[in-house]
PDB file of C-alpha atoms in Angstrom:
ATOM      1  CA  MET Q   1     208.271 132.987  73.904  1.00 89.00           C
ATOM      2  CA  LYS Q   2     210.995 135.158  75.343  1.00 92.00           C
ATOM      3  CA  GLU Q   3     210.615 136.198  79.002  1.00 93.00           C
ATOM      4  CA  ILE Q   4     209.853 139.866  79.659  1.00 93.00           C
ATOM      5  CA  THR Q   5     211.126 141.631  82.759  1.00 94.00           C
ATOM      6  CA  TYR Q   6     209.989 144.984  84.160  1.00 94.00           C
ATOM      7  CA  SER Q   7     211.402 147.073  86.983  1.00 97.00           C
ATOM      8  CA  PRO Q   8     209.187 149.344  89.084  1.00 98.00           C
ATOM      9  CA  ILE Q   9     209.537 153.091  88.456  1.00 98.00           C
ATOM     10  CA  GLY Q  10     207.956 154.008  91.762  1.00 98.00           C
ATOM     11  CA  ILE Q  11     205.624 152.993  94.538  1.00 98.00           C
ATOM     12  CA  ILE Q  12     201.940 153.735  95.110  1.00 98.00           C
ATOM     13  CA  HIS Q  13     200.938 154.777  98.632  1.00 98.00           C
ATOM     14  CA  THR Q  14     197.329 154.394  99.745  1.00 97.00           C
ATOM     15  CA  PRO Q  15     195.379 154.104 103.003  1.00 96.00           C
ATOM     16  CA  PHE Q  16     194.862 150.364 102.385  1.00 93.00           C
ATOM     17  CA  LYS Q  17     197.424 148.221 104.221  1.00 93.00           C
ATOM     18  CA  THR Q  18     195.875 144.855 103.235  1.00 88.00           C
ATOM     19  CA  ILE Q  19     193.842 143.510 100.317  1.00 85.00           C
ATOM     20  CA  LYS Q  20     190.667 143.221 102.367  1.00 82.00           C
ATOM     21  CA  ASN Q  21     188.343 146.229 101.955  1.00 83.00           C
ATOM     22  CA  VAL Q  22     190.223 147.867  99.085  1.00 86.00           C
ATOM     23  CA  PRO Q  23     187.683 149.380  96.657  1.00 86.00           C
ATOM     24  CA  ILE Q  24     187.487 147.044  93.681  1.00 80.00           C
ATOM     25  CA  GLN Q  25     187.618 149.806  91.050  1.00 76.00           C
ATOM     26  CA  PRO Q  26     188.380 153.559  91.078  1.00 76.00           C
ATOM     27  CA  VAL Q  27     184.651 154.324  90.755  1.00 79.00           C
ATOM     28  CA  ALA Q  28     184.198 152.736  94.202  1.00 78.00           C
ATOM     29  CA  ALA Q  29     187.075 154.831  95.577  1.00 83.00           C
ATOM     30  CA  ILE Q  30     185.798 158.332  94.771  1.00 86.00           C
ATOM     31  CA  GLY Q  31     187.656 160.856  96.895  1.00 90.00           C
ATOM     32  CA  ILE Q  32     190.107 158.397  98.480  1.00 92.00           C
ATOM     33  CA  GLU Q  33     193.534 159.979  98.281  1.00 96.00           C
ATOM     34  CA  GLY Q  34     196.957 158.505  97.768  1.00 97.00           C
ATOM     35  CA  THR Q  35     200.361 159.347  96.370  1.00 98.00           C
ATOM     36  CA  VAL Q  36     202.766 157.959  93.839  1.00 98.00           C
ATOM     37  CA  GLU Q  37     206.405 158.197  94.816  1.00 98.00           C
ATOM     38  CA  LEU Q  38     208.327 158.122  91.551  1.00 98.00           C
ATOM     39  CA  GLU Q  39     211.993 157.126  91.535  1.00 98.00           C
ATOM     40  CA  ALA Q  40     213.962 160.377  91.234  1.00 97.00           C
ATOM     41  CA  SER Q  41     215.665 159.232  88.028  1.00 97.00           C
ATOM     42  CA  TYR Q  42     212.276 159.301  86.236  1.00 98.00           C
ATOM     43  CA  CYS Q  43     211.166 162.821  87.276  1.00 97.00           C
ATOM     44  CA  GLU Q  44     212.104 164.353  83.923  1.00 97.00           C
ATOM     45  CA  GLY Q  45     209.366 162.204  82.387  1.00 98.00           C
ATOM     46  CA  LEU Q  46     206.727 164.088  84.398  1.00 97.00           C
ATOM     47  CA  GLN Q  47     207.056 167.172  82.194  1.00 97.00           C
ATOM     48  CA  ASP Q  48     203.588 168.257  80.996  1.00 97.00           C
ATOM     49  CA  VAL Q  49     201.727 165.642  83.078  1.00 97.00           C
ATOM     50  CA  THR Q  50     200.048 168.385  85.142  1.00 96.00           C
ATOM     51  CA  GLY Q  51     198.029 169.322  82.053  1.00 96.00           C
ATOM     52  CA  PHE Q  52     196.021 166.103  82.485  1.00 96.00           C
ATOM     53  CA  SER Q  53     193.279 165.755  85.069  1.00 96.00           C
ATOM     54  CA  HIS Q  54     193.494 161.951  85.041  1.00 95.00           C
ATOM     55  CA  ILE Q  55     196.300 159.475  84.528  1.00 96.00           C
ATOM     56  CA  VAL Q  56     196.473 155.739  84.005  1.00 96.00           C
ATOM     57  CA  LEU Q  57     198.621 153.877  86.516  1.00 97.00           C
ATOM     58  CA  ILE Q  58     199.943 150.506  85.398  1.00 98.00           C
ATOM     59  CA  TYR Q  59     201.160 148.442  88.306  1.00 96.00           C
ATOM     60  CA  HIS Q  60     202.093 145.008  89.610  1.00 96.00           C
ATOM     61  CA  PHE Q  61     199.650 143.127  91.876  1.00 92.00           C
ATOM     62  CA  HIS Q  62     202.434 142.368  94.344  1.00 93.00           C
ATOM     63  CA  LEU Q  63     200.212 140.496  96.833  1.00 89.00           C
ATOM     64  CA  SER Q  64     198.683 138.190  94.228  1.00 86.00           C
ATOM     65  CA  ASN Q  65     200.246 134.716  94.165  1.00 86.00           C
ATOM     66  CA  GLY Q  66     199.737 132.362  91.276  1.00 88.00           C
ATOM     67  CA  PHE Q  67     196.797 132.536  88.903  1.00 92.00           C
ATOM     68  CA  SER Q  68     193.589 130.814  87.912  1.00 90.00           C
ATOM     69  CA  LEU Q  69     192.206 130.794  84.391  1.00 96.00           C
ATOM     70  CA  LYS Q  70     188.689 130.641  85.846  1.00 95.00           C
ATOM     71  CA  VAL Q  71     187.655 132.947  88.676  1.00 91.00           C
ATOM     72  CA  VAL Q  72     184.594 134.206  90.477  1.00 88.00           C
ATOM     73  CA  PRO Q  73     184.980 137.989  90.119  1.00 83.00           C
ATOM     74  CA  PHE Q  74     184.063 140.363  92.922  1.00 78.00           C
ATOM     75  CA  LEU Q  75     180.939 141.602  91.134  1.00 75.00           C
ATOM     76  CA  ASP Q  76     179.550 138.195  90.260  1.00 80.00           C
ATOM     77  CA  THR Q  77     178.776 134.762  91.651  1.00 85.00           C
ATOM     78  CA  ALA Q  78     179.445 132.786  88.465  1.00 90.00           C
ATOM     79  CA  THR Q  79     182.777 131.377  87.354  1.00 93.00           C
ATOM     80  CA  ARG Q  80     184.279 133.413  84.488  1.00 92.00           C
ATOM     81  CA  GLY Q  81     187.389 133.183  82.355  1.00 94.00           C
ATOM     82  CA  VAL Q  82     190.037 135.390  83.956  1.00 93.00           C
ATOM     83  CA  PHE Q  83     190.476 137.380  80.730  1.00 93.00           C
ATOM     84  CA  SER Q  84     186.836 138.479  80.901  1.00 90.00           C
ATOM     85  CA  THR Q  85     187.423 139.942  84.378  1.00 88.00           C
ATOM     86  CA  ARG Q  86     189.617 142.481  86.113  1.00 84.00           C
ATOM     87  CA  ALA Q  87     190.605 139.955  88.809  1.00 85.00           C
ATOM     88  CA  PRO Q  88     194.179 140.335  90.125  1.00 87.00           C
ATOM     89  CA  ARG Q  89     195.200 136.636  90.023  1.00 86.00           C
ATOM     90  CA  ARG Q  90     196.305 136.572  86.386  1.00 91.00           C
ATOM     91  CA  PRO Q  91     199.141 134.906  84.453  1.00 94.00           C
ATOM     92  CA  ASN Q  92     200.867 138.322  84.519  1.00 94.00           C
ATOM     93  CA  PRO Q  93     199.550 140.145  87.601  1.00 93.00           C
ATOM     94  CA  ILE Q  94     199.351 143.576  85.999  1.00 95.00           C
ATOM     95  CA  GLY Q  95     196.742 146.107  87.112  1.00 94.00           C
ATOM     96  CA  LEU Q  96     195.637 149.412  85.736  1.00 94.00           C
ATOM     97  CA  SER Q  97     193.570 152.215  87.205  1.00 94.00           C
ATOM     98  CA  VAL Q  98     192.489 155.613  85.954  1.00 93.00           C
ATOM     99  CA  VAL Q  99     193.004 158.026  88.844  1.00 95.00           C
ATOM    100  CA  GLU Q 100     192.568 161.763  89.256  1.00 95.00           C
ATOM    101  CA  LEU Q 101     195.822 163.705  89.367  1.00 97.00           C
ATOM    102  CA  THR Q 102     195.523 166.554  91.875  1.00 97.00           C
ATOM    103  CA  GLY Q 103     199.121 167.755  91.969  1.00 97.00           C
ATOM    104  CA  ILE Q 104     202.820 167.051  91.705  1.00 98.00           C
ATOM    105  CA  ASP Q 105     205.574 168.052  94.111  1.00 97.00           C
ATOM    106  CA  GLY Q 106     209.003 166.932  92.894  1.00 96.00           C
ATOM    107  CA  ASN Q 107     208.826 163.162  92.543  1.00 97.00           C
ATOM    108  CA  VAL Q 108     205.481 162.791  94.356  1.00 98.00           C
ATOM    109  CA  LEU Q 109     202.179 162.702  92.476  1.00 98.00           C
ATOM    110  CA  PHE Q 110     199.017 163.350  94.475  1.00 98.00           C
ATOM    111  CA  ILE Q 111     196.084 161.263  93.295  1.00 98.00           C
ATOM    112  CA  LYS Q 112     192.441 160.529  94.113  1.00 96.00           C
ATOM    113  CA  ASN Q 113     190.172 157.528  93.609  1.00 94.00           C
ATOM    114  CA  VAL Q 114     192.795 154.957  94.573  1.00 94.00           C
ATOM    115  CA  ASP Q 115     191.892 151.279  94.448  1.00 92.00           C
ATOM    116  CA  MET Q 116     195.197 149.603  95.161  1.00 93.00           C
ATOM    117  CA  VAL Q 117     197.058 148.364  98.236  1.00 94.00           C
ATOM    118  CA  ASP Q 118     199.709 150.529  99.874  1.00 97.00           C
ATOM    119  CA  GLY Q 119     203.178 149.675  98.598  1.00 97.00           C
ATOM    120  CA  THR Q 120     202.031 148.616  95.129  1.00 97.00           C
ATOM    121  CA  PRO Q 121     204.952 148.736  92.652  1.00 98.00           C
ATOM    122  CA  LEU Q 122     204.305 151.193  89.792  1.00 98.00           C
ATOM    123  CA  LEU Q 123     205.308 150.055  86.302  1.00 98.00           C
ATOM    124  CA  ASP Q 124     204.201 153.006  84.160  1.00 98.00           C
ATOM    125  CA  ILE Q 125     202.134 156.194  83.962  1.00 98.00           C
ATOM    126  CA  LYS Q 126     200.137 157.252  80.914  1.00 97.00           C
ATOM    127  CA  PRO Q 127     197.815 160.204  80.365  1.00 96.00           C
ATOM    128  CA  HIS Q 128     194.124 159.347  80.290  1.00 93.00           C
ATOM    129  CA  ILE Q 129     192.714 160.575  76.971  1.00 89.00           C
ATOM    130  CA  PRO Q 130     189.120 159.339  76.526  1.00 83.00           C
ATOM    131  CA  ASP Q 131     189.061 160.367  72.851  1.00 78.00           C
ATOM    132  CA  PHE Q 132     191.690 157.714  72.093  1.00 79.00           C
ATOM    133  CA  ALA Q 133     189.286 154.918  73.068  1.00 72.00           C
ATOM    134  CA  GLY Q 134     187.438 155.250  69.759  1.00 70.00           C
ATOM    135  CA  GLY Q 135     183.812 155.947  69.079  1.00 66.00           C
ATOM    136  CA  SER Q 136     182.569 152.403  68.526  1.00 70.00           C
ATOM    137  CA  PRO Q 137     179.690 151.175  70.683  1.00 68.00           C
ATOM    138  CA  VAL Q 138     180.993 149.373  73.759  1.00 67.00           C
ATOM    139  CA  ARG Q 139     179.773 145.956  74.896  1.00 67.00           C
ATOM    140  CA  THR Q 140     180.414 144.912  78.486  1.00 62.00           C
ATOM    141  CA  GLY Q 141     179.817 141.158  78.260  1.00 73.00           C
ATOM    142  CA  TRP Q 142     178.591 139.418  81.417  1.00 67.00           C
ATOM    143  CA  PHE Q 143     178.916 142.664  83.356  1.00 62.00           C
ATOM    144  CA  SER Q 144     176.041 144.282  81.432  1.00 67.00           C
ATOM    145  CA  CYS Q 145     173.601 142.267  83.596  1.00 69.00           C
ATOM    146  CA  ARG Q 146     175.037 143.658  86.843  1.00 61.00           C
ATOM    147  CA  PRO Q 147     173.389 146.595  88.619  1.00 58.00           C
ATOM    148  CA  VAL Q 148     175.607 149.662  88.785  1.00 55.00           C
ATOM    149  CA  LYS Q 149     174.985 149.914  92.544  1.00 53.00           C
ATOM    150  CA  ASN Q 150     177.342 146.923  92.991  1.00 51.00           C
ATOM    151  CA  LEU Q 151     180.268 149.133  92.011  1.00 55.00           C
ATOM    152  CA  ASN Q 152     180.574 150.316  95.616  1.00 55.00           C
ATOM    153  CA  ARG Q 153     181.932 146.951  96.717  1.00 62.00           C
ATOM    154  CA  VAL Q 154     185.299 146.398  98.321  1.00 63.00           C
ATOM    155  CA  ALA Q 155     187.702 143.496  97.969  1.00 61.00           C
ATOM    156  CA  ASP Q 156     187.861 140.449 100.141  1.00 61.00           C
ATOM    157  CA  GLU Q 157     190.952 138.217 100.116  1.00 62.00           C
ATOM    158  CA  ARG Q 158     189.777 135.710  97.495  1.00 60.00           C
ATOM    159  CA  PHE Q 159     192.650 136.441  95.099  1.00 58.00           C
ATOM    160  CA  LYS Q 160     195.470 136.671  97.650  1.00 57.00           C
ATOM    161  CA  ASP Q 161     196.753 133.136  97.147  1.00 54.00           C
ATOM    162  CA  GLY Q 162     195.759 129.801  95.669  1.00 50.00           C
ATOM    163  CA  THR Q 163     194.099 128.465  98.818  1.00 43.00           C
ATOM    164  CA  ASP Q 164     190.681 130.122  98.471  1.00 43.00           C
ATOM    165  CA  ASP Q 165     188.148 127.916  96.703  1.00 41.00           C
ATOM    166  CA  ARG Q 166     185.956 130.850  95.645  1.00 42.00           C
ATOM    167  CA  ASP Q 167     188.216 131.541  92.648  1.00 39.00           C
ATOM    168  CA  LYS Q 168     188.076 127.905  91.509  1.00 41.00           C
ATOM    169  CA  LYS Q 169     184.329 127.339  91.782  1.00 38.00           C
ATOM    170  CA  GLY Q 170     183.020 125.427  88.796  1.00 34.00           C
ATOM    171  CA  ASP Q 171     186.409 124.171  87.575  1.00 28.00           C
TER     172      ASP Q 171
END
């Protein structure tokens, strides 16, 4: 397969300077504010974005080194295939989060419910349109057995590099 290369279009700024204690999903980050500093050359693309209350940020997990095909996700104790999780140590360390857009000033987007580390490279922005997800019933696999109260968890450093055995358990 041909290699694919992306260049960041901006940078995400958050209160989280390290991986440890970052909320593991936007639902665990309710009210936590951040900003997206878009490269000035992309500002024209922000036209009409203010009409959306939520946007999808697609970004690069810049502190994730290497990958494991089996991981122990934050909300579980069992080893799972990486593609059945939202773990950051992936073959292509790409993350996505739906965040609340609270305003735009020039090339800066003000957002809430941030669950990424400060300095995260932004790859793309898309409007969040729930109707596009389709009306089919949704199955949530292994996660359906997890209590919703676990969603308030924060990250540890298990996916930072390849030295932590917690992401290899059961291999």
